[in-house]
Amino acid sequence: FGYSFRAPSIENISLSPENTIKPERTRTLEFEAGWQLSRNSYLTANIFSFTIRNTIIFFADLSGQENYINRPGS
C-alpha cells in the first residue's frame, strides 16, 4: 500500500486560475502471491490498483495563454 502526493510547484500555482490548484494525490494497492511448483519453477500472480486524484494538467488556450488546472471530476 502506498499513499503519496505531489505538491504544485510555484509555476503551477502562479499559472493556475486564481491560484486554486491542489496537490496531486496517488494511491497504490498491490498484492503479490507465489507458489514454488518445483525446484526451478514458480507460479506468481500480481494484482494492483493505481489511482490519481486532482491530476495536475498543463494546457495552452488558442491565444497562447498557459494554464495549470486540476483535472475536472478527479
mmCIF file of C-alpha atoms in Angstrom:
data_model
loop_
_atom_site.group_PDB
_atom_site.id
_atom_site.type_symbol
_atom_site.label_atom_id
_atom_site.label_comp_id
_atom_site.label_asym_id
_atom_site.label_seq_id
_atom_site.Cartn_x
_atom_site.Cartn_y
_atom_site.Cartn_z
ATOM 1 C CA PHE A 1 0.000 0.000 0.000
ATOM 2 C CA GLY A 2 1.277 3.468 -0.814
ATOM 3 C CA TYR A 3 -0.236 6.930 -0.497
ATOM 4 C CA SER A 4 1.659 9.959 -1.738
ATOM 5 C CA PHE A 5 1.163 13.432 -3.132
ATOM 6 C CA ARG A 6 2.894 15.822 -5.492
ATOM 7 C CA ALA A 7 2.730 19.418 -4.339
ATOM 8 C CA PRO A 8 2.189 22.003 -7.074
ATOM 9 C CA SER A 9 5.327 23.927 -7.981
ATOM 10 C CA ILE A 10 5.494 27.715 -7.835
ATOM 11 C CA GLU A 11 4.896 27.818 -11.605
ATOM 12 C CA ASN A 12 1.836 25.542 -11.275
ATOM 13 C CA ILE A 13 0.373 27.868 -8.648
ATOM 14 C CA SER A 14 1.149 31.127 -10.455
ATOM 15 C CA LEU A 15 -0.307 29.880 -13.761
ATOM 16 C CA SER A 16 -3.460 28.385 -12.234
ATOM 17 C CA PRO A 17 -6.708 30.356 -12.303
ATOM 18 C CA GLU A 18 -6.910 32.375 -9.047
ATOM 19 C CA ASN A 19 -4.105 30.201 -7.577
ATOM 20 C CA THR A 20 -6.595 27.413 -6.810
ATOM 21 C CA ILE A 21 -4.552 24.349 -7.815
ATOM 22 C CA LYS A 22 -4.492 21.438 -5.320
ATOM 23 C CA PRO A 23 -1.830 18.781 -4.680
ATOM 24 C CA GLU A 24 -1.973 15.664 -6.848
ATOM 25 C CA ARG A 25 -2.658 12.559 -4.714
ATOM 26 C CA THR A 26 -1.740 8.991 -5.633
ATOM 27 C CA ARG A 27 -2.886 5.733 -4.028
ATOM 28 C CA THR A 28 -1.301 2.406 -4.909
ATOM 29 C CA LEU A 29 -2.508 -1.001 -3.733
ATOM 30 C CA GLU A 30 -0.631 -4.167 -4.674
ATOM 31 C CA PHE A 31 -0.903 -7.835 -3.801
ATOM 32 C CA GLU A 32 1.530 -10.485 -4.976
ATOM 33 C CA ALA A 33 1.383 -14.206 -4.255
ATOM 34 C CA GLY A 34 3.519 -17.063 -5.451
ATOM 35 C CA TRP A 35 3.948 -20.789 -5.213
ATOM 36 C CA GLN A 36 7.063 -22.846 -5.843
ATOM 37 C CA LEU A 37 5.968 -25.718 -8.113
ATOM 38 C CA SER A 38 9.354 -27.422 -8.248
ATOM 39 C CA ARG A 39 12.980 -26.577 -7.591
ATOM 40 C CA ASN A 40 13.168 -24.488 -10.804
ATOM 41 C CA SER A 41 9.543 -23.401 -11.312
ATOM 42 C CA TYR A 42 7.457 -20.704 -9.686
ATOM 43 C CA LEU A 43 3.921 -19.556 -10.289
ATOM 44 C CA THR A 44 3.202 -15.961 -9.283
ATOM 45 C CA ALA A 45 0.298 -13.558 -9.617
ATOM 46 C CA ASN A 46 0.271 -9.804 -9.101
ATOM 47 C CA ILE A 47 -2.828 -7.636 -8.691
ATOM 48 C CA PHE A 48 -2.609 -3.860 -8.363
ATOM 49 C CA SER A 49 -4.697 -0.714 -8.323
ATOM 50 C CA PHE A 50 -3.281 2.725 -9.121
ATOM 51 C CA THR A 51 -5.450 5.828 -8.549
ATOM 52 C CA ILE A 52 -4.576 9.506 -9.071
ATOM 53 C CA ARG A 53 -6.778 12.292 -7.697
ATOM 54 C CA ASN A 54 -6.546 16.017 -8.523
ATOM 55 C CA THR A 55 -4.328 15.294 -11.526
ATOM 56 C CA ILE A 56 -2.364 18.423 -12.479
ATOM 57 C CA ILE A 57 -2.821 19.235 -16.177
ATOM 58 C CA PHE A 58 -0.969 21.808 -18.287
ATOM 59 C CA PHE A 59 -2.677 23.374 -21.282
ATOM 60 C CA ALA A 60 -2.431 26.431 -23.508
ATOM 61 C CA ASP A 61 -5.524 28.063 -24.984
ATOM 62 C CA LEU A 62 -5.789 29.387 -28.559
ATOM 63 C CA SER A 63 -4.326 32.754 -27.566
ATOM 64 C CA GLY A 64 -1.202 31.050 -26.165
ATOM 65 C CA GLN A 65 -2.082 31.646 -22.507
ATOM 66 C CA GLU A 66 -0.564 28.830 -20.420
ATOM 67 C CA ASN A 67 -2.538 27.339 -17.521
ATOM 68 C CA TYR A 68 -2.335 24.579 -14.922
ATOM 69 C CA ILE A 69 -5.539 23.088 -13.533
ATOM 70 C CA ASN A 70 -6.661 20.010 -11.668
ATOM 71 C CA ARG A 71 -8.479 17.543 -13.882
ATOM 72 C CA PRO A 72 -12.238 18.122 -13.536
ATOM 73 C CA GLY A 73 -14.076 15.356 -11.714
ATOM 74 C CA SER A 74 -10.980 13.944 -10.027
#
